[in-house]
């Protein structure tokens, strides 16, 4: 698979089979992803990978919280600005509409929307979960470095025939994740990532992208 095909075919998959991912494949992907760029090569990402019984236990504990209706953990970073000005708010709304329409869920059906959201904490059935932490002393440039690293991981997964779904949703269950991983106190959980083989029977809509002239300005000849 060439780079262009990896970019075009990467998407946030929300339905995986239980087919196991070989450890050597994960090690190959993460070893190559270490070559991702970062300012002054400080490599600010801290990665934990869960499979097997530890992941099953995490899903179990998260599922209990969902079933009990427990409040979310307070996020340690702001996921979105409180007011998304145009065109960002419109893009976010369009995504939500497309996502839930593909599942046959109308906007007014709050319970169904909650059930769909709860699938996050089962990793959409994936057999692998990656959790990305960053040192709380780091600033916006280092968070950008982490984003480049995660994109590299996702493209390499495509090269291996795998799919993924990055999930900031795990930030609101960060204490449950910490129970299993015991990360140092100076780290913040940025996101999780479900990894595995796509369940092709799941319905989905490929969300669109803004036209080039809406996001790119060429200056010069």
One Martini backbone bead per residue (centre of mass of N, CA, C, O) as a GRO file, in nm:
protein
  221
    1UNK     BB    1   0.093   0.038   0.026
    2UNK     BB    2   0.068   0.352  -0.034
    3UNK     BB    3   0.049   0.658   0.099
    4UNK     BB    4  -0.209   0.758  -0.039
    5UNK     BB    5  -0.383   0.510   0.035
    6UNK     BB    6  -0.351   0.534   0.340
    7UNK     BB    7  -0.487   0.811   0.364
    8UNK     BB    8  -0.759   0.746   0.216
    9UNK     BB    9  -0.828   0.478   0.407
   10UNK     BB   10  -0.828   0.638   0.651
   11UNK     BB   11  -1.033   0.579   0.944
   12UNK     BB   12  -1.289   0.579   1.181
   13UNK     BB   13  -1.341   0.285   1.325
   14UNK     BB   14  -1.666   0.130   1.470
   15UNK     BB   15  -1.580  -0.183   1.386
   16UNK     BB   16  -1.471  -0.498   1.513
   17UNK     BB   17  -1.305  -0.772   1.528
   18UNK     BB   18  -1.159  -1.058   1.715
   19UNK     BB   19  -0.908  -1.052   1.568
   20UNK     BB   20  -0.589  -1.096   1.614
   21UNK     BB   21  -0.294  -0.912   1.682
   22UNK     BB   22   0.018  -0.933   1.626
   23UNK     BB   23   0.286  -0.838   1.806
   24UNK     BB   24   0.487  -0.787   1.566
   25UNK     BB   25   0.313  -0.571   1.431
   26UNK     BB   26   0.308  -0.362   1.657
   27UNK     BB   27   0.615  -0.333   1.678
   28UNK     BB   28   0.661  -0.237   1.389
   29UNK     BB   29   0.490   0.017   1.399
   30UNK     BB   30   0.618   0.155   1.659
   31UNK     BB   31   0.907   0.163   1.555
   32UNK     BB   32   0.847   0.343   1.305
   33UNK     BB   33   0.696   0.582   1.458
   34UNK     BB   34   0.955   0.694   1.605
   35UNK     BB   35   1.019   0.876   1.331
   36UNK     BB   36   0.869   1.099   1.414
   37UNK     BB   37   0.824   1.421   1.446
   38UNK     BB   38   1.008   1.655   1.668
   39UNK     BB   39   1.101   1.893   1.862
   40UNK     BB   40   1.425   1.831   1.908
   41UNK     BB   41   1.360   1.522   1.956
   42UNK     BB   42   1.172   1.465   2.233
   43UNK     BB   43   0.943   1.269   2.229
   44UNK     BB   44   0.638   1.317   2.408
   45UNK     BB   45   0.550   1.024   2.405
   46UNK     BB   46   0.327   0.787   2.585
   47UNK     BB   47   0.290   0.431   2.554
   48UNK     BB   48   0.007   0.208   2.572
   49UNK     BB   49  -0.062  -0.152   2.545
   50UNK     BB   50  -0.367  -0.335   2.510
   51UNK     BB   51  -0.442  -0.681   2.582
   52UNK     BB   52  -0.644  -0.910   2.659
   53UNK     BB   53  -0.707  -0.916   2.989
   54UNK     BB   54  -0.655  -0.613   3.046
   55UNK     BB   55  -0.865  -0.515   2.840
   56UNK     BB   56  -1.109  -0.666   2.949
   57UNK     BB   57  -1.102  -0.520   3.224
   58UNK     BB   58  -1.143  -0.236   3.122
   59UNK     BB   59  -1.414  -0.281   2.984
   60UNK     BB   60  -1.560  -0.373   3.239
   61UNK     BB   61  -1.521  -0.116   3.410
   62UNK     BB   62  -1.644   0.081   3.208
   63UNK     BB   63  -1.920  -0.060   3.183
   64UNK     BB   64  -2.005  -0.013   3.477
   65UNK     BB   65  -2.011   0.295   3.459
   66UNK     BB   66  -2.220   0.316   3.242
   67UNK     BB   67  -2.451   0.152   3.384
   68UNK     BB   68  -2.441   0.350   3.648
   69UNK     BB   69  -2.407   0.657   3.560
   70UNK     BB   70  -2.144   0.780   3.595
   71UNK     BB   71  -1.950   1.025   3.616
   72UNK     BB   72  -1.723   1.196   3.473
   73UNK     BB   73  -1.419   1.278   3.431
   74UNK     BB   74  -1.217   1.528   3.448
   75UNK     BB   75  -1.068   1.705   3.234
   76UNK     BB   76  -0.717   1.802   3.146
   77UNK     BB   77  -0.854   1.920   2.885
   78UNK     BB   78  -0.959   2.096   2.604
   79UNK     BB   79  -1.128   1.977   2.340
   80UNK     BB   80  -1.305   2.241   2.299
   81UNK     BB   81  -1.421   2.517   2.243
   82UNK     BB   82  -1.700   2.668   2.368
   83UNK     BB   83  -1.685   2.828   2.081
   84UNK     BB   84  -1.753   2.744   1.749
   85UNK     BB   85  -1.663   2.887   1.485
   86UNK     BB   86  -1.668   2.954   1.179
   87UNK     BB   87  -1.665   2.635   1.027
   88UNK     BB   88  -1.639   2.432   1.275
   89UNK     BB   89  -1.924   2.386   1.384
   90UNK     BB   90  -2.043   2.279   1.118
   91UNK     BB   91  -1.858   2.035   1.092
   92UNK     BB   92  -1.940   1.898   1.354
   93UNK     BB   93  -2.244   1.871   1.293
   94UNK     BB   94  -2.214   1.705   1.032
   95UNK     BB   95  -2.084   1.463   1.161
   96UNK     BB   96  -2.310   1.386   1.358
   97UNK     BB   97  -2.526   1.342   1.146
   98UNK     BB   98  -2.380   1.119   0.982
   99UNK     BB   99  -2.325   0.919   1.208
  100UNK     BB  100  -2.630   0.874   1.311
  101UNK     BB  101  -2.761   0.812   1.036
  102UNK     BB  102  -2.602   0.543   0.987
  103UNK     BB  103  -2.755   0.426   1.263
  104UNK     BB  104  -3.059   0.536   1.275
  105UNK     BB  105  -3.031   0.817   1.441
  106UNK     BB  106  -3.195   1.056   1.589
  107UNK     BB  107  -3.152   1.350   1.749
  108UNK     BB  108  -3.386   1.293   1.979
  109UNK     BB  109  -3.233   1.015   2.052
  110UNK     BB  110  -3.057   1.003   2.332
  111UNK     BB  111  -3.025   0.705   2.411
  112UNK     BB  112  -2.898   0.609   2.142
  113UNK     BB  113  -2.657   0.800   2.153
  114UNK     BB  114  -2.541   0.684   2.417
  115UNK     BB  115  -2.497   0.395   2.318
  116UNK     BB  116  -2.301   0.470   2.094
  117UNK     BB  117  -2.090   0.607   2.280
  118UNK     BB  118  -2.032   0.352   2.468
  119UNK     BB  119  -1.852   0.197   2.255
  120UNK     BB  120  -1.584   0.326   2.322
  121UNK     BB  121  -1.549   0.143   2.606
  122UNK     BB  122  -1.515  -0.121   2.394
  123UNK     BB  123  -1.351  -0.048   2.134
  124UNK     BB  124  -1.550  -0.164   1.918
  125UNK     BB  125  -1.418  -0.467   1.969
  126UNK     BB  126  -1.129  -0.441   1.998
  127UNK     BB  127  -0.804  -0.611   2.069
  128UNK     BB  128  -0.680  -0.311   2.074
  129UNK     BB  129  -0.519  -0.066   2.297
  130UNK     BB  130  -0.420   0.270   2.283
  131UNK     BB  131  -0.223   0.491   2.500
  132UNK     BB  132  -0.184   0.851   2.521
  133UNK     BB  133   0.073   1.036   2.667
  134UNK     BB  134   0.155   1.350   2.844
  135UNK     BB  135   0.329   1.585   2.970
  136UNK     BB  136   0.208   1.849   3.167
  137UNK     BB  137   0.457   2.053   3.081
  138UNK     BB  138   0.361   2.073   2.808
  139UNK     BB  139   0.299   2.222   2.499
  140UNK     BB  140   0.155   2.278   2.197
  141UNK     BB  141   0.394   2.166   2.026
  142UNK     BB  142   0.389   1.879   2.164
  143UNK     BB  143   0.099   1.810   2.087
  144UNK     BB  144   0.163   1.813   1.787
  145UNK     BB  145   0.364   1.581   1.794
  146UNK     BB  146   0.157   1.369   1.884
  147UNK     BB  147  -0.019   1.390   1.632
  148UNK     BB  148   0.199   1.292   1.433
  149UNK     BB  149   0.238   1.019   1.561
  150UNK     BB  150  -0.054   0.908   1.536
  151UNK     BB  151  -0.069   0.927   1.231
  152UNK     BB  152   0.159   0.733   1.176
  153UNK     BB  153   0.033   0.490   1.306
  154UNK     BB  154  -0.226   0.478   1.127
  155UNK     BB  155  -0.075   0.439   0.854
  156UNK     BB  156   0.078   0.180   0.932
  157UNK     BB  157  -0.173   0.012   0.983
  158UNK     BB  158  -0.270   0.014   0.692
  159UNK     BB  159  -0.016  -0.136   0.579
  160UNK     BB  160  -0.126  -0.396   0.767
  161UNK     BB  161  -0.456  -0.403   0.739
  162UNK     BB  162  -0.544  -0.191   0.946
  163UNK     BB  163  -0.739  -0.030   1.197
  164UNK     BB  164  -0.878   0.279   1.348
  165UNK     BB  165  -0.957   0.479   1.664
  166UNK     BB  166  -0.950   0.778   1.782
  167UNK     BB  167  -0.996   0.863   2.156
  168UNK     BB  168  -1.088   1.120   2.363
  169UNK     BB  169  -1.306   0.980   2.542
  170UNK     BB  170  -1.102   0.855   2.757
  171UNK     BB  171  -1.061   1.118   2.935
  172UNK     BB  172  -1.338   1.051   3.112
  173UNK     BB  173  -1.176   0.756   3.198
  174UNK     BB  174  -0.884   0.793   3.328
  175UNK     BB  175  -0.902   0.642   3.602
  176UNK     BB  176  -0.955   0.361   3.487
  177UNK     BB  177  -0.699   0.343   3.323
  178UNK     BB  178  -0.500   0.390   3.567
  179UNK     BB  179  -0.565   0.125   3.718
  180UNK     BB  180  -0.409  -0.047   3.489
  181UNK     BB  181  -0.135   0.142   3.428
  182UNK     BB  182   0.009   0.335   3.628
  183UNK     BB  183   0.082   0.624   3.579
  184UNK     BB  184   0.240   0.889   3.612
  185UNK     BB  185   0.150   1.197   3.749
  186UNK     BB  186   0.295   1.367   3.497
  187UNK     BB  187   0.058   1.246   3.326
  188UNK     BB  188  -0.155   1.275   3.038
  189UNK     BB  189  -0.449   1.179   2.895
  190UNK     BB  190  -0.534   1.208   2.568
  191UNK     BB  191  -0.571   0.906   2.431
  192UNK     BB  192  -0.716   0.664   2.249
  193UNK     BB  193  -0.686   0.341   2.051
  194UNK     BB  194  -0.835   0.153   1.823
  195UNK     BB  195  -0.735  -0.187   1.717
  196UNK     BB  196  -0.788  -0.360   1.395
  197UNK     BB  197  -1.031  -0.542   1.230
  198UNK     BB  198  -1.272  -0.488   1.023
  199UNK     BB  199  -1.623  -0.466   1.034
  200UNK     BB  200  -1.802  -0.482   0.734
  201UNK     BB  201  -2.108  -0.484   0.859
  202UNK     BB  202  -2.080  -0.202   0.931
  203UNK     BB  203  -2.212   0.102   0.936
  204UNK     BB  204  -2.113   0.381   0.716
  205UNK     BB  205  -1.981   0.719   0.676
  206UNK     BB  206  -1.791   0.908   0.476
  207UNK     BB  207  -1.646   1.178   0.560
  208UNK     BB  208  -1.586   1.476   0.456
  209UNK     BB  209  -1.411   1.746   0.288
  210UNK     BB  210  -1.277   2.022   0.236
  211UNK     BB  211  -1.197   2.219   0.007
  212UNK     BB  212  -0.898   2.339  -0.085
  213UNK     BB  213  -0.986   2.655  -0.097
  214UNK     BB  214  -1.068   2.651   0.224
  215UNK     BB  215  -0.752   2.564   0.343
  216UNK     BB  216  -0.582   2.674   0.088
  217UNK     BB  217  -0.299   2.897   0.010
  218UNK     BB  218  -0.157   3.026  -0.273
  219UNK     BB  219   0.176   3.169  -0.313
  220UNK     BB  220   0.233   3.231  -0.633
  221UNK     BB  221   0.314   3.050  -0.935
   0.00000   0.00000   0.00000
